[in-house]
Amino acid sequence: MSASSAAAPPLAHPPLLSLQGMGKRFGALQALDDVSLTLAAGEIHCLLGENGAGKSTLCNLIFGVYRPDQGDMALDGQPYRPQGPAQALALGVAMVHQHFSLVPDLSVVDNLLLGQARGILDRQGCAQRISELSARYGLALDPWARIEDLSVGERQRVEIVKCLMREPRLLVLDEPTAVLLPAEIASLLDVCERVAAAGCGVLLVTHKLAEIQRVAQRATVLRGGRLAARSEQPAAELDQLVRAMIARDLDSAAGPAQPERQPRVAVATRRPPVLTVDGLGVKDAEGVVRLDNFTLLVEPGEIVAVAGVEGNGQSELAAVLSGMRPATSGRFFLADQEMTHAGPRALTGAGVGVVPEDRHAEACVPALSVAENLFIDRLPEFRRFGLLDRRALARAAELLMQRFDVRAAGAQVAFGGLSGGNQQKAVMAREMTRPGLRFLLAANPTRGLDVGAVQAVYGHIRAAAHGPQRVGVLLISSELDELLAVADRVLVLYRGRVMGTARIPVADEEGLAALRQRVGQWMAGRITEGAHA
Amino acid sequence: MTEEMVAVFAGSSIRLAAPLLLAASGELVSERAGVLNMSVEGMMLLGAFAGAAGAWATGSPLLGLAIGVLAVLPLAALQAYLSITLRANQIVTGIGLNILVLGATTLAYRLLFGGRSRVEIPGLGPWAPPGLAQLPLLGEQVFRQTWLLYLGLVLVGLIAWALRHTAWGLALHAAGTAPRAADQSGLPVRRLRYGAVMVTGVMSALAGCFLSIGDIHTFTEGMTKGVGYLAIAAVIFGNWKLGRTLAACLLFGAATALQFQLPALGVDVPSALLIMLPYLLAMLAVAGLAGRQRAPAALSVPYHR
Amino acid sequence: ADPLRVGILIPGSKSDKGWMESGYDGLVAAQKAQGDKVKVQMIENINYADMEQALTNLASKNQLVIGVGGQTQAAVLKIAKRFPKTRFSIVGGNKGEDLPNVAGYDVKQAEIAFVAGAAAAMLSKNGAVSYVGGMEIPSIVNAGKEFGKGAAYINPKIKYFENYTGDFDDVAKAKEATLAAIAQGADVHYHILNLGLRGMEQAAKEKGTHIIGSYTDRCGTDPLYIAYSITGVGYQVEYAIGEAVKGSWKPGYKAFGLAMGPKASDMTICGATPAMKTRIEQIKKDIQSGKIQVLEG
Amino acid sequence: MRHALNIWRAGMRRPAIWISLAAVLGAGAVGLVLVAAMGVPVSDALAAFADGAWGSPYAVASSLNRSLVLALVGLGFITAQRAQLTNVGGEGQIAVGGMAATAVALYGHVATLPWGLSFGLPLLAAALAGALWGGLAGYLKAWRGTNEVIATLLLSFIATWMVYGAVQSEALLRQPMTSAATLPESLPIPESTQIPLLTGDYGMPLHAGLLLGLLLMAVVGVVLRHTVLGVQLHAVGLNPRAARRAGLPVRRLVVGALVAAGALGGLAGACMLQGEQYSLKAGFSSGYGFDGLVVGLLARNSVWGVLFGALLFGFLRSGGINLEMVASVPTALVVVIQGLIIITLAGAAQAMDRQEVAR
Ligand SMILES: Nc1ncnc2c1ncn2[C@@H]1O[C@H](COP(=O)(O)OP(=O)(O)OP(=O)(O)O)[C@@H](O)[C@H]1O
Ligand SMILES: Nc1ncnc2c1ncn2[C@@H]1O[C@H](COP(=O)(O)OP(=O)(O)OP(=O)(O)O)[C@@H](O)[C@H]1O
Ligand SMILES: [Mg+2]
Ligand SMILES: [Mg+2]
């Protein structure tokens, strides 16, 4: 393990990719500064770092999306200066982006043909190749499905198949596993290993230490845009890597973030539930049932987790409970008040906080400032003599940013310029500090967050639930480990139905293991005894 | 209404729809690629003028047509440069170019034809497809049209096919709905958009030539009179699908044609109402009948990495 | 002596092949005839919102201001009060407010339209004639009505079709309107159009029908035209300038039309038979004598 | 006052202003080259232009009145633009505004009302009519997803033909037919319903609408930049889904933005009618709605931009009229210059933005 920014140790043969002293600046922000890295053919190299450390920026430099301000790149010993993704692709470099880069209203086939086909399209031929690749790598795909209709996991598969179809020499994966289920992650890592075995170099960005442990042959850590550490055997040096990443010790050592459990505060008098959901159902435009007879009570101070493979009704549930979409049947109440037909405004007004699943589309206005985004629905509070008091707004925003560790050049910078993780933290900050918060609906609140930030987010959620506000929380996520660590109760959705619900045992490792087993079965659609508690 | 009148009505609708159709299918191509060309109007006007001037100067309407198309290409390139490379607001540049072309063609027309306002401009001849030409009534009234109309139909068919079945069509779609994805798939987004604007230029030039040397064999100052804007309306009305856009053009054409049929039938309607009919129909249609419109996601958003 | 300073406002395009161009031709003719005695400022293509300003500019720099077209009347009347020393002539003016420095010259298009209708009925083989007007303003609408009456005067069973495109300069619409009439059998067409006339020509050419031209007699230049009605727009411009130069310019309403002789208003059938000629002359006389009543405008 | 001065200073430091100036001067230079090519002495042309644009009190007043109309439409445009709504319906909003003002002034029994109500009520009616016309497009946008560009454009065509129809029929606004030659126009509106002239003198017919215009300009500027509403409109425009999620009344804001734009357009129509033309004729809107749209587009969301753009185009057109009259340069030339200015400014916009961001 070395922590210097000096040239990387020489390898036996010329590396597939070598980066020397890369620098990139966005306006006043030095996103990358003097970063060097080498990657050999057949190697899986992990790139780690906190949110905003510059990982995506580095990947984008390699793929030609941005041009470096400083530094040299070489591919196979040849100087490598891609003018754009087209040239990178032509030279055998392929990339899966942190944010999807598919055309949503086209079919899988068309997306795969995009940029590859010439002249008249051969859709059948392409479908054929998709099947072959799917079979070879175990990535099942329906070639004729439209991207819009696919779950996030399936989309990620399309992205990967799209890269593989080009038979790249270097594969760059920017947080490909953030949106995947454990089983999917395992198969993706298999794919990485198979690709690497065939001589392709793989650069993998991830926050998940288990993945590093499993596949990484070497690792590089970035912090604040600079090289923080390098490791030749990352599996054995996880602790050091994490320390280098966040420059402080993590409470728990290796392994996925494990927020510590606290015994539930005993509730003396049973209070009426904050949320009562009664037989909610949603049909989509084609009449397909997406959510069926969903019934649930959330007590004040209770954290209820909704687990399930993505695309099994979670998004519909979230959309209905946040007022973005009407239910086709059933009702729901906030305390005693029926909210079935309320719009988002009525719900937020009644003390509902929502961290939506698609935060780019629903949670923020990227072109507005961070401050404006943080208080987008509370701007009238900053009215002075009828005008907007921007100074007070910025002050309030800065306080909030500090509390939730949102890192940005200031409250006045554009929200869109924040790194993916910091955007997420900012949305959390806004939703959790809503005045009169009674009920919090959070969909995948930790997606894309670094290990430190994940803990912080769960800390905030727990504080809200167990603090004096006694907020009821509905937590939708596919990160089973995290759900089990933080929630009081878990229920599993499968094809729009509740497959089972169970109370999560406290301080009972065996019981937890058994529950994990059971939940896993529910998620796969298998009913076991004890369903419908 | 006699059969003859129906035939005349149909013929008239088609003739009035033809320039719209040419321009709209061209506009569709660039809108699908993400560029909103408000300058179709100006491109048509320039095409109409250059086509007429060319036909007059060379004595050959065919050469006139070629000159008309060639003259519009630099204008299309300018539009593309402004809106794609300089990333200028597409509505502003479009309107600016329209104003510029209006002024410039008027000036140029005065310079060229000023003293000779009765000059004869040779025009494109009519033609009827063999077989169809022999149909009673319809043959003469509906199918006997400027051959440019038939050429236009072929081109429109070609565009429809290319949009659906070629890599170019797919790339264009991606450039218009998800330019970032297109770029990251290795497609030259800007070049695609340039190409699309040039296609619009060619089609608009043809539409302009249809007006000047195709239909009426003359040029008049500012003769497009908003047809270009109506073509854009047809694209929106058509929900960015070629088939529906064509239907919209026909509807506009028919509504305009009705304005001449009703008085001939002795139906007494205030002419203001008749004249606004195409717009009224279009309004009703976009308000409800046409359903929710879904524009290409990146329409009029310049792409920048 | 100093030349007479004349300002002329042509609301439309001076090369519109119709009313405006005819007015402009009159101006050119007057300049030729008067030589150094006049100095002219002209402005064309002025819409309503800018008309007052254009007229004010003209009025402040000239001794005689001519507005070509009834659409200038309202603005002229307004401006004339502020420039009592400037004289104003409105070509195509109607009876209205009387000001000591405003003259309105009524071209009487309806009068000659009646004659044109008669000629059309004589020339039509199918017994159907048509008329296309631009805007629906009284002079245009009245001309249409009189055209129909004139045709019926000759042939009571004649079929008559009229259409207003809303725009004197829309070529495509004029063409389609004419085609629609042709489909109903019309084979002689009359019009009050400017640039739009080109569309009528095209339709007639395609279908082998004929047109009665306007403003100037051009018999023999184009077989498409079988007759011409003369409306002396240009003549009135010449008249205004001529009178002003001579010092005999007078304010007030003045009807031109047939009463002012063939330069002001006339009808020519190209290659007319003597019988036709006599008939036309008779009708002209009857109109002047009041035996045939026609609308104003 | 010090505040205003600071804004002015900050403005002058902006390269955008210099770039704009260069674009205008450049386009003017091209125009002069064309003038010279036509064989007209450049000095004559310049003198004629200056004389027509600001050579007399009358010219100044006419230019300013025209600028006022363009500014009102432009203001409406940037108001809607704040919510990313492109209002190309200025022409139609002027038309309905003019009709409403005429109707109320002639038949609303307002002529004898005191305290300026006689001309104020028609103005109000025009604003309401314009608001309705804009709001119609807003309603369609918010509830039916109809693209507002096409809706406002079509509504413009419809409204201009409505004016044509209204002055054709005595049952509507046409003056009584005293003879077959009665023109299809409305009666002239009574003097008390005309907007008073600031000077009281037709030699400088600058009317009081100017004051209203300046006031509205300040109001719009403050609302868009410095109020909660302004930020909300902006948010709704940039990401309507997120705005809805955050509980903003998205539909109300969308409709409201177009209602406001329409009201400003309607007022512009009333100013044309009650301030200058005094009677309604087909085509009275004269394309000012489209010119105002261009002013709004070029203003790049700034009220100052609207002010300068409106002044520029107002004076340009005035000068152009005289240019043709005195120097025989066709007005089409001014059209060419106008087009060149628009294109250069649009083309340079990105550069201006970059400079501003880099500051
Ligand atoms: N286009 C851009 N414009 C301005 N700033 C940017 C841009 N892209 C990235 N940044 C900034 O550069 C820094 C590095 O961002 P980057 O996206 O590389 O982080 P990351 O390591 O991928 O973080 P995460 O784990 O959250 O995805 C961040 O502070 C971000 O705000
Ligand atoms: N896709 C959609 N886009 C916009 N609105 C939608 C959509 N789907 C449903 N709506 C409707 O929007 C309405 C308004 O929602 P919301 O409560 O956010 O607005 P509001 O603040 O009540 O605004 P307003 O007072 O204008 O209705 C709801 O009644 C909802 O049914
Ligand atoms: Mg990243
Ligand atoms: Mg509501």
PDB file of C-alpha atoms in Angstrom, chain A residues 204-390:
ATOM      1  CA  LEU A 204     -14.698  -0.629 -11.366  1.00  0.00           C
ATOM      2  CA  VAL A 205     -16.007   2.237  -9.247  1.00  0.00           C
ATOM      3  CA  THR A 206     -17.814   1.105  -6.145  1.00  0.00           C
ATOM      4  CA  HIS A 207     -18.678   2.028  -2.579  1.00  0.00           C
ATOM      5  CA  LYS A 208     -19.266  -1.537  -1.502  1.00  0.00           C
ATOM      6  CA  LEU A 209     -16.428  -3.072   0.368  1.00  0.00           C
ATOM      7  CA  ALA A 210     -17.701  -6.612  -0.163  1.00  0.00           C
ATOM      8  CA  GLU A 211     -17.285  -6.195  -3.872  1.00  0.00           C
ATOM      9  CA  ILE A 212     -13.756  -4.970  -3.493  1.00  0.00           C
ATOM     10  CA  GLN A 213     -13.051  -7.907  -1.341  1.00  0.00           C
ATOM     11  CA  ARG A 214     -14.407 -10.258  -3.918  1.00  0.00           C
ATOM     12  CA  VAL A 215     -13.024  -9.100  -7.224  1.00  0.00           C
ATOM     13  CA  ALA A 216     -10.466  -6.342  -6.892  1.00  0.00           C
ATOM     14  CA  GLN A 217      -6.934  -7.219  -7.854  1.00  0.00           C
ATOM     15  CA  ARG A 218      -5.725  -3.718  -7.183  1.00  0.00           C
ATOM     16  CA  ALA A 219      -7.397  -0.572  -5.939  1.00  0.00           C
ATOM     17  CA  THR A 220      -6.920   3.168  -6.051  1.00  0.00           C
ATOM     18  CA  VAL A 221      -8.462   5.566  -3.568  1.00  0.00           C
ATOM     19  CA  LEU A 222      -9.295   9.195  -4.331  1.00  0.00           C
ATOM     20  CA  ARG A 223      -9.987  11.846  -1.768  1.00  0.00           C
ATOM     21  CA  GLY A 224     -10.926  15.399  -2.649  1.00  0.00           C
ATOM     22  CA  GLY A 225      -9.741  14.892  -6.175  1.00  0.00           C
ATOM     23  CA  ARG A 226      -6.288  13.705  -5.163  1.00  0.00           C
ATOM     24  CA  LEU A 227      -4.759  10.294  -4.991  1.00  0.00           C
ATOM     25  CA  ALA A 228      -5.175   9.091  -1.402  1.00  0.00           C
ATOM     26  CA  ALA A 229      -3.918   5.542  -1.558  1.00  0.00           C
ATOM     27  CA  ARG A 230      -3.097   2.607  -3.754  1.00  0.00           C
ATOM     28  CA  SER A 231      -3.283  -1.029  -2.856  1.00  0.00           C
ATOM     29  CA  GLU A 232      -1.836  -4.137  -4.456  1.00  0.00           C
ATOM     30  CA  GLN A 233      -3.975  -6.525  -2.405  1.00  0.00           C
ATOM     31  CA  PRO A 234      -7.098  -4.626  -1.561  1.00  0.00           C
ATOM     32  CA  ALA A 235      -8.942  -7.607  -0.110  1.00  0.00           C
ATOM     33  CA  ALA A 236      -6.465  -7.684   2.711  1.00  0.00           C
ATOM     34  CA  GLU A 237      -6.266  -3.939   3.239  1.00  0.00           C
ATOM     35  CA  LEU A 238      -9.887  -2.913   3.416  1.00  0.00           C
ATOM     36  CA  ASP A 239      -9.497  -1.069   6.700  1.00  0.00           C
ATOM     37  CA  GLN A 240      -6.670   1.046   5.435  1.00  0.00           C
ATOM     38  CA  LEU A 241      -8.546   1.754   2.233  1.00  0.00           C
ATOM     39  CA  VAL A 242     -11.580   2.976   4.123  1.00  0.00           C
ATOM     40  CA  ARG A 243      -9.410   5.133   6.338  1.00  0.00           C
ATOM     41  CA  ALA A 244      -7.674   6.616   3.331  1.00  0.00           C
ATOM     42  CA  MET A 245     -11.023   7.276   1.771  1.00  0.00           C
ATOM     43  CA  ILE A 246     -12.629   9.228   4.557  1.00  0.00           C
ATOM     44  CA  ALA A 247      -9.521  10.135   6.492  1.00  0.00           C
ATOM     45  CA  ARG A 248     -11.118   9.023   9.768  1.00  0.00           C
ATOM     46  CA  ASP A 249     -11.984   5.711  11.385  1.00  0.00           C
ATOM     47  CA  LEU A 250     -15.299   4.143  10.781  1.00  0.00           C
ATOM     48  CA  ASP A 251     -17.178   2.846  13.825  1.00  0.00           C
ATOM     49  CA  SER A 252     -17.522  -0.608  12.471  1.00  0.00           C
ATOM     50  CA  ALA A 253     -14.585  -2.061  10.643  1.00  0.00           C
ATOM     51  CA  ALA A 254     -14.900  -3.968   7.416  1.00  0.00           C
ATOM     52  CA  GLY A 255     -18.043  -5.200   5.797  1.00  0.00           C
ATOM     53  CA  PRO A 256     -21.053  -3.283   4.665  1.00  0.00           C
ATOM     54  CA  ALA A 257     -22.079  -0.385   6.794  1.00  0.00           C
ATOM     55  CA  GLN A 258     -23.769  -1.756   9.891  1.00  0.00           C
ATOM     56  CA  PRO A 259     -25.586   0.950  11.690  1.00  0.00           C
ATOM     57  CA  GLU A 260     -25.753  -0.085  15.298  1.00  0.00           C
ATOM     58  CA  ARG A 261     -29.097  -1.118  16.604  1.00  0.00           C
ATOM     59  CA  GLN A 262     -30.650   0.496  19.555  1.00  0.00           C
ATOM     60  CA  PRO A 263     -33.379  -1.146  21.544  1.00  0.00           C
ATOM     61  CA  ARG A 264     -36.688   0.365  20.711  1.00  0.00           C
ATOM     62  CA  VAL A 265     -37.975   2.868  23.128  1.00  0.00           C
ATOM     63  CA  ALA A 266     -40.873   1.225  24.857  1.00  0.00           C
ATOM     64  CA  VAL A 267     -44.134   2.879  23.983  1.00  0.00           C
ATOM     65  CA  ALA A 268     -46.213   3.276  27.059  1.00  0.00           C
ATOM     66  CA  THR A 269     -49.515   4.127  25.496  1.00  0.00           C
ATOM     67  CA  ARG A 270     -50.337   2.897  22.035  1.00  0.00           C
ATOM     68  CA  ARG A 271     -50.803   5.938  19.945  1.00  0.00           C
ATOM     69  CA  PRO A 272     -52.886   5.987  16.798  1.00  0.00           C
ATOM     70  CA  PRO A 273     -50.879   5.127  13.690  1.00  0.00           C
ATOM     71  CA  VAL A 274     -49.396   7.985  11.619  1.00  0.00           C
ATOM     72  CA  LEU A 275     -50.143   6.152   8.437  1.00  0.00           C
ATOM     73  CA  THR A 276     -53.020   3.823   7.742  1.00  0.00           C
ATOM     74  CA  VAL A 277     -53.123   2.201   4.337  1.00  0.00           C
ATOM     75  CA  ASP A 278     -56.252   0.294   3.535  1.00  0.00           C
ATOM     76  CA  GLY A 279     -56.397  -2.003   0.538  1.00  0.00           C
ATOM     77  CA  LEU A 280     -54.537   0.274  -1.849  1.00  0.00           C
ATOM     78  CA  GLY A 281     -54.406  -0.861  -5.477  1.00  0.00           C
ATOM     79  CA  VAL A 282     -52.826   0.599  -8.610  1.00  0.00           C
ATOM     80  CA  LYS A 283     -53.416  -0.395 -12.193  1.00  0.00           C
ATOM     81  CA  ASP A 284     -51.263   0.974 -14.973  1.00  0.00           C
ATOM     82  CA  ALA A 285     -52.479   2.390 -18.265  1.00  0.00           C
ATOM     83  CA  GLU A 286     -52.728  -1.089 -19.779  1.00  0.00           C
ATOM     84  CA  GLY A 287     -54.827  -2.291 -16.878  1.00  0.00           C
ATOM     85  CA  VAL A 288     -52.107  -4.431 -15.373  1.00  0.00           C
ATOM     86  CA  VAL A 289     -52.280  -4.555 -11.586  1.00  0.00           C
ATOM     87  CA  ARG A 290     -49.080  -3.037 -10.213  1.00  0.00           C
ATOM     88  CA  LEU A 291     -50.047  -2.888  -6.579  1.00  0.00           C
ATOM     89  CA  ASP A 292     -52.702  -5.096  -5.110  1.00  0.00           C
ATOM     90  CA  ASN A 293     -54.656  -4.656  -1.898  1.00  0.00           C
ATOM     91  CA  PHE A 294     -51.811  -3.109   0.038  1.00  0.00           C
ATOM     92  CA  THR A 295     -52.621  -2.671   3.703  1.00  0.00           C
ATOM     93  CA  LEU A 296     -50.323  -1.287   6.357  1.00  0.00           C
ATOM     94  CA  LEU A 297     -50.183   0.611   9.640  1.00  0.00           C
ATOM     95  CA  VAL A 298     -47.185   2.677  10.595  1.00  0.00           C
ATOM     96  CA  GLU A 299     -47.033   3.741  14.218  1.00  0.00           C
ATOM     97  CA  PRO A 300     -45.354   6.925  15.368  1.00  0.00           C
ATOM     98  CA  GLY A 301     -41.664   6.311  15.768  1.00  0.00           C
ATOM     99  CA  GLU A 302     -41.784   3.103  13.820  1.00  0.00           C
ATOM    100  CA  ILE A 303     -39.512   2.371  10.897  1.00  0.00           C
ATOM    101  CA  VAL A 304     -41.117  -0.001   8.429  1.00  0.00           C
ATOM    102  CA  ALA A 305     -39.037  -1.375   5.617  1.00  0.00           C
ATOM    103  CA  VAL A 306     -40.440  -2.400   2.270  1.00  0.00           C
ATOM    104  CA  ALA A 307     -38.115  -4.898   0.670  1.00  0.00           C
ATOM    105  CA  GLY A 308     -38.345  -6.514  -2.697  1.00  0.00           C
ATOM    106  CA  VAL A 309     -36.758  -6.825  -6.058  1.00  0.00           C
ATOM    107  CA  GLU A 310     -37.117  -3.553  -7.829  1.00  0.00           C
ATOM    108  CA  GLY A 311     -40.176  -3.275 -10.064  1.00  0.00           C
ATOM    109  CA  ASN A 312     -42.533  -5.207  -7.818  1.00  0.00           C
ATOM    110  CA  GLY A 313     -44.784  -2.321  -6.940  1.00  0.00           C
ATOM    111  CA  GLN A 314     -42.489  -0.186  -4.799  1.00  0.00           C
ATOM    112  CA  SER A 315     -42.463   2.752  -7.173  1.00  0.00           C
ATOM    113  CA  GLU A 316     -46.253   2.668  -7.472  1.00  0.00           C
ATOM    114  CA  LEU A 317     -46.600   2.553  -3.714  1.00  0.00           C
ATOM    115  CA  ALA A 318     -44.259   5.498  -3.324  1.00  0.00           C
ATOM    116  CA  ALA A 319     -46.004   7.443  -6.078  1.00  0.00           C
ATOM    117  CA  VAL A 320     -49.419   6.985  -4.484  1.00  0.00           C
ATOM    118  CA  LEU A 321     -48.308   7.773  -0.963  1.00  0.00           C
ATOM    119  CA  SER A 322     -46.580  10.926  -2.167  1.00  0.00           C
ATOM    120  CA  GLY A 323     -49.608  12.101  -4.114  1.00  0.00           C
ATOM    121  CA  MET A 324     -47.966  11.915  -7.501  1.00  0.00           C
ATOM    122  CA  ARG A 325     -50.315   9.284  -8.798  1.00  0.00           C
ATOM    123  CA  PRO A 326     -53.900   8.391  -7.917  1.00  0.00           C
ATOM    124  CA  ALA A 327     -54.706   4.987  -6.480  1.00  0.00           C
ATOM    125  CA  THR A 328     -57.187   2.925  -8.469  1.00  0.00           C
ATOM    126  CA  SER A 329     -58.650   1.429  -5.336  1.00  0.00           C
ATOM    127  CA  GLY A 330     -58.318   1.596  -1.576  1.00  0.00           C
ATOM    128  CA  ARG A 331     -57.648   4.481   0.776  1.00  0.00           C
ATOM    129  CA  PHE A 332     -54.959   5.846   2.993  1.00  0.00           C
ATOM    130  CA  PHE A 333     -54.975   8.108   6.016  1.00  0.00           C
ATOM    131  CA  LEU A 334     -52.508  10.327   7.750  1.00  0.00           C
ATOM    132  CA  ALA A 335     -53.443  10.073  11.393  1.00  0.00           C
ATOM    133  CA  ASP A 336     -57.226  10.425  11.097  1.00  0.00           C
ATOM    134  CA  GLN A 337     -57.261  12.407   7.924  1.00  0.00           C
ATOM    135  CA  GLU A 338     -58.014  10.694   4.637  1.00  0.00           C
ATOM    136  CA  MET A 339     -55.369  11.593   2.077  1.00  0.00           C
ATOM    137  CA  THR A 340     -56.246   9.233  -0.760  1.00  0.00           C
ATOM    138  CA  HIS A 341     -57.008  12.030  -3.168  1.00  0.00           C
ATOM    139  CA  ALA A 342     -54.597  14.630  -1.864  1.00  0.00           C
ATOM    140  CA  GLY A 343     -51.961  16.052  -4.152  1.00  0.00           C
ATOM    141  CA  PRO A 344     -48.320  16.396  -3.226  1.00  0.00           C
ATOM    142  CA  ARG A 345     -48.917  19.839  -1.834  1.00  0.00           C
ATOM    143  CA  ALA A 346     -51.580  18.724   0.561  1.00  0.00           C
ATOM    144  CA  LEU A 347     -49.383  15.858   1.705  1.00  0.00           C
ATOM    145  CA  THR A 348     -46.261  17.891   2.276  1.00  0.00           C
ATOM    146  CA  GLY A 349     -48.418  20.425   4.049  1.00  0.00           C
ATOM    147  CA  ALA A 350     -49.660  17.694   6.340  1.00  0.00           C
ATOM    148  CA  GLY A 351     -46.122  16.770   7.344  1.00  0.00           C
ATOM    149  CA  VAL A 352     -45.109  14.096   4.874  1.00  0.00           C
ATOM    150  CA  GLY A 353     -41.502  14.034   3.764  1.00  0.00           C
ATOM    151  CA  VAL A 354     -40.615  12.169   0.594  1.00  0.00           C
ATOM    152  CA  VAL A 355     -37.252  11.095  -0.739  1.00  0.00           C
ATOM    153  CA  PRO A 356     -38.251   9.948  -4.196  1.00  0.00           C
ATOM    154  CA  GLU A 357     -36.670   7.091  -6.037  1.00  0.00           C
ATOM    155  CA  ASP A 358     -35.753   9.074  -9.146  1.00  0.00           C
ATOM    156  CA  ARG A 359     -34.159  12.055  -7.530  1.00  0.00           C
ATOM    157  CA  HIS A 360     -33.056  13.651 -10.772  1.00  0.00           C
ATOM    158  CA  ALA A 361     -36.541  13.763 -12.145  1.00  0.00           C
ATOM    159  CA  GLU A 362     -38.519  14.390  -9.005  1.00  0.00           C
ATOM    160  CA  ALA A 363     -36.493  15.787  -6.215  1.00  0.00           C
ATOM    161  CA  CYS A 364     -34.511  18.662  -7.578  1.00  0.00           C
ATOM    162  CA  VAL A 365     -34.250  21.470 -10.058  1.00  0.00           C
ATOM    163  CA  PRO A 366     -30.643  21.151 -11.118  1.00  0.00           C
ATOM    164  CA  ALA A 367     -30.349  24.633 -12.600  1.00  0.00           C
ATOM    165  CA  LEU A 368     -31.464  26.361  -9.414  1.00  0.00           C
ATOM    166  CA  SER A 369     -29.063  26.927  -6.545  1.00  0.00           C
ATOM    167  CA  VAL A 370     -28.575  24.497  -3.691  1.00  0.00           C
ATOM    168  CA  ALA A 371     -30.223  26.955  -1.331  1.00  0.00           C
ATOM    169  CA  GLU A 372     -33.285  27.321  -3.518  1.00  0.00           C
ATOM    170  CA  ASN A 373     -33.535  23.572  -3.827  1.00  0.00           C
ATOM    171  CA  LEU A 374     -33.206  23.034  -0.113  1.00  0.00           C
ATOM    172  CA  PHE A 375     -36.129  25.350   0.577  1.00  0.00           C
ATOM    173  CA  ILE A 376     -38.048  25.038  -2.638  1.00  0.00           C
ATOM    174  CA  ASP A 377     -41.340  24.441  -0.837  1.00  0.00           C
ATOM    175  CA  ARG A 378     -40.673  26.765   2.081  1.00  0.00           C
ATOM    176  CA  LEU A 379     -39.614  29.888   0.250  1.00  0.00           C
ATOM    177  CA  PRO A 380     -42.473  31.977   1.678  1.00  0.00           C
ATOM    178  CA  GLU A 381     -40.721  31.711   5.044  1.00  0.00           C
ATOM    179  CA  PHE A 382     -37.945  33.844   3.625  1.00  0.00           C
ATOM    180  CA  ARG A 383     -40.172  36.664   2.545  1.00  0.00           C
ATOM    181  CA  ARG A 384     -39.207  40.096   3.771  1.00  0.00           C
ATOM    182  CA  PHE A 385     -41.277  43.083   2.752  1.00  0.00           C
ATOM    183  CA  GLY A 386     -42.790  40.838   0.101  1.00  0.00           C
ATOM    184  CA  LEU A 387     -39.413  40.115  -1.434  1.00  0.00           C
ATOM    185  CA  LEU A 388     -37.273  37.018  -1.198  1.00  0.00           C
ATOM    186  CA  ASP A 389     -34.475  37.512   1.308  1.00  0.00           C
ATOM    187  CA  ARG A 390     -31.719  35.647  -0.426  1.00  0.00           C
TER     188      ARG A 390
END
